[in-house]
Short mmCIF file of N, CA and C in Angstrom, two decimals:
data_model
loop_
_atom_site.label_atom_id
_atom_site.label_comp_id
_atom_site.label_asym_id
_atom_site.label_seq_id
_atom_site.Cartn_x
_atom_site.Cartn_y
_atom_site.Cartn_z
N ILE I 1 -28.18 -0.77 -19.54
CA ILE I 1 -28.30 -1.12 -18.14
C ILE I 1 -27.56 -2.44 -17.88
N LEU I 2 -27.70 -3.39 -18.77
CA LEU I 2 -27.06 -4.68 -18.57
C LEU I 2 -25.54 -4.58 -18.64
N SER I 3 -25.02 -3.72 -19.52
CA SER I 3 -23.57 -3.63 -19.66
C SER I 3 -22.90 -3.05 -18.42
N SER I 4 -23.55 -2.12 -17.73
CA SER I 4 -22.95 -1.56 -16.52
C SER I 4 -22.93 -2.61 -15.41
N ASN I 5 -23.95 -3.43 -15.32
CA ASN I 5 -23.97 -4.50 -14.32
C ASN I 5 -22.97 -5.59 -14.68
N ASP I 6 -22.77 -5.80 -15.98
CA ASP I 6 -21.84 -6.83 -16.43
C ASP I 6 -20.42 -6.51 -15.98
N SER I 7 -20.01 -5.26 -16.06
CA SER I 7 -18.66 -4.91 -15.63
C SER I 7 -18.50 -5.06 -14.13
N ALA I 8 -19.55 -4.79 -13.37
CA ALA I 8 -19.48 -4.97 -11.92
C ALA I 8 -19.33 -6.45 -11.58
N PHE I 9 -20.04 -7.31 -12.30
CA PHE I 9 -19.91 -8.75 -12.06
C PHE I 9 -18.52 -9.25 -12.43
N LYS I 10 -17.96 -8.73 -13.52
CA LYS I 10 -16.61 -9.13 -13.91
C LYS I 10 -15.59 -8.75 -12.85
N LYS I 11 -15.74 -7.56 -12.28
CA LYS I 11 -14.83 -7.13 -11.23
C LYS I 11 -14.97 -8.02 -10.01
N CYS I 12 -16.20 -8.38 -9.69
CA CYS I 12 -16.46 -9.23 -8.53
C CYS I 12 -15.85 -10.62 -8.74
N TYR I 13 -16.05 -11.20 -9.90
CA TYR I 13 -15.52 -12.53 -10.17
C TYR I 13 -14.00 -12.52 -10.25
N LYS I 14 -13.44 -11.46 -10.81
CA LYS I 14 -11.98 -11.35 -10.88
C LYS I 14 -11.39 -11.28 -9.48
N SER I 15 -11.98 -10.48 -8.62
CA SER I 15 -11.50 -10.35 -7.25
C SER I 15 -11.64 -11.67 -6.50
N LEU I 16 -12.75 -12.35 -6.69
CA LEU I 16 -12.97 -13.64 -6.05
C LEU I 16 -11.96 -14.67 -6.54
N PHE I 17 -11.73 -14.71 -7.84
CA PHE I 17 -10.78 -15.65 -8.42
C PHE I 17 -9.37 -15.41 -7.89
N LEU I 18 -8.93 -14.17 -7.89
CA LEU I 18 -7.58 -13.86 -7.41
C LEU I 18 -7.45 -14.14 -5.91
N GLY I 19 -8.51 -13.91 -5.16
CA GLY I 19 -8.49 -14.22 -3.74
C GLY I 19 -8.35 -15.71 -3.49
N LEU I 20 -9.03 -16.52 -4.29
CA LEU I 20 -8.93 -17.98 -4.15
C LEU I 20 -7.54 -18.48 -4.53
N ILE I 21 -6.95 -17.90 -5.56
CA ILE I 21 -5.58 -18.26 -5.95
C ILE I 21 -4.61 -17.92 -4.82
N ASP I 22 -4.78 -16.74 -4.23
CA ASP I 22 -3.92 -16.32 -3.12
C ASP I 22 -4.08 -17.28 -1.94
N PHE I 23 -5.30 -17.66 -1.64
CA PHE I 23 -5.56 -18.60 -0.55
C PHE I 23 -4.88 -19.94 -0.82
N ASP I 24 -4.95 -20.42 -2.06
CA ASP I 24 -4.34 -21.71 -2.40
C ASP I 24 -2.82 -21.67 -2.25
N ILE I 25 -2.20 -20.57 -2.64
CA ILE I 25 -0.75 -20.46 -2.52
C ILE I 25 -0.33 -20.46 -1.05
N ILE I 26 -1.05 -19.72 -0.24
CA ILE I 26 -0.71 -19.67 1.19
C ILE I 26 -0.94 -21.04 1.85
N TYR I 27 -2.02 -21.71 1.49
CA TYR I 27 -2.31 -23.03 2.04
C TYR I 27 -1.23 -24.04 1.64
N ALA I 28 -0.78 -23.98 0.39
CA ALA I 28 0.29 -24.86 -0.07
C ALA I 28 1.58 -24.59 0.70
N PHE I 29 1.87 -23.33 0.96
CA PHE I 29 3.06 -22.96 1.73
C PHE I 29 2.99 -23.54 3.15
N ILE I 30 1.84 -23.43 3.78
CA ILE I 30 1.68 -23.96 5.14
C ILE I 30 1.85 -25.48 5.15
N LEU I 31 1.22 -26.16 4.21
CA LEU I 31 1.35 -27.62 4.15
C LEU I 31 2.78 -28.05 3.86
N TYR I 32 3.45 -27.32 2.98
CA TYR I 32 4.83 -27.64 2.64
C TYR I 32 5.73 -27.50 3.87
N ASN I 33 5.54 -26.44 4.64
CA ASN I 33 6.35 -26.25 5.84
C ASN I 33 6.03 -27.29 6.91
N CYS I 34 4.78 -27.70 7.00
CA CYS I 34 4.43 -28.77 7.95
C CYS I 34 5.13 -30.07 7.57
N ARG I 35 5.17 -30.35 6.29
CA ARG I 35 5.84 -31.57 5.82
C ARG I 35 7.34 -31.50 6.07
N ARG I 36 7.94 -30.34 5.82
CA ARG I 36 9.38 -30.18 6.08
C ARG I 36 9.68 -30.34 7.56
N ALA I 37 8.82 -29.80 8.42
CA ALA I 37 9.03 -29.91 9.86
C ALA I 37 8.90 -31.37 10.30
N ALA I 38 7.99 -32.11 9.70
CA ALA I 38 7.82 -33.53 10.04
C ALA I 38 9.03 -34.35 9.60
N ASP I 39 9.68 -33.93 8.53
CA ASP I 39 10.88 -34.62 8.04
C ASP I 39 12.15 -34.17 8.75
N GLY I 40 12.03 -33.20 9.66
CA GLY I 40 13.20 -32.72 10.39
C GLY I 40 14.01 -31.68 9.65
N LYS I 41 13.46 -31.12 8.60
CA LYS I 41 14.15 -30.10 7.81
C LYS I 41 13.73 -28.72 8.30
N PRO I 42 14.57 -27.72 8.09
CA PRO I 42 14.18 -26.36 8.51
C PRO I 42 13.06 -25.81 7.63
N LYS I 43 12.28 -24.94 8.23
CA LYS I 43 11.18 -24.33 7.48
C LYS I 43 11.71 -23.31 6.49
N MET I 44 10.98 -23.10 5.42
CA MET I 44 11.33 -22.10 4.42
C MET I 44 10.56 -20.82 4.70
N THR I 45 11.11 -19.71 4.23
CA THR I 45 10.37 -18.46 4.31
C THR I 45 9.40 -18.40 3.13
N HIS I 46 8.47 -17.48 3.20
CA HIS I 46 7.51 -17.34 2.12
C HIS I 46 8.20 -16.90 0.83
N VAL I 47 9.24 -16.11 0.95
CA VAL I 47 9.98 -15.64 -0.23
C VAL I 47 10.72 -16.79 -0.90
N GLN I 48 11.32 -17.67 -0.12
CA GLN I 48 12.03 -18.81 -0.69
C GLN I 48 11.07 -19.79 -1.36
N PHE I 49 9.87 -19.90 -0.84
CA PHE I 49 8.88 -20.81 -1.38
C PHE I 49 8.50 -20.37 -2.77
#
């Protein structure tokens, strides 16, 4: 019984971890573009970042 619940928790934590990493990358991209705009430089696309 414990092993079946353990795999469900691992999937949940993995999904949560990857979601947080994705959030951090997007947040860094937004901050980077804000800084570039403040310096008068053109914004980058997400692919270039």
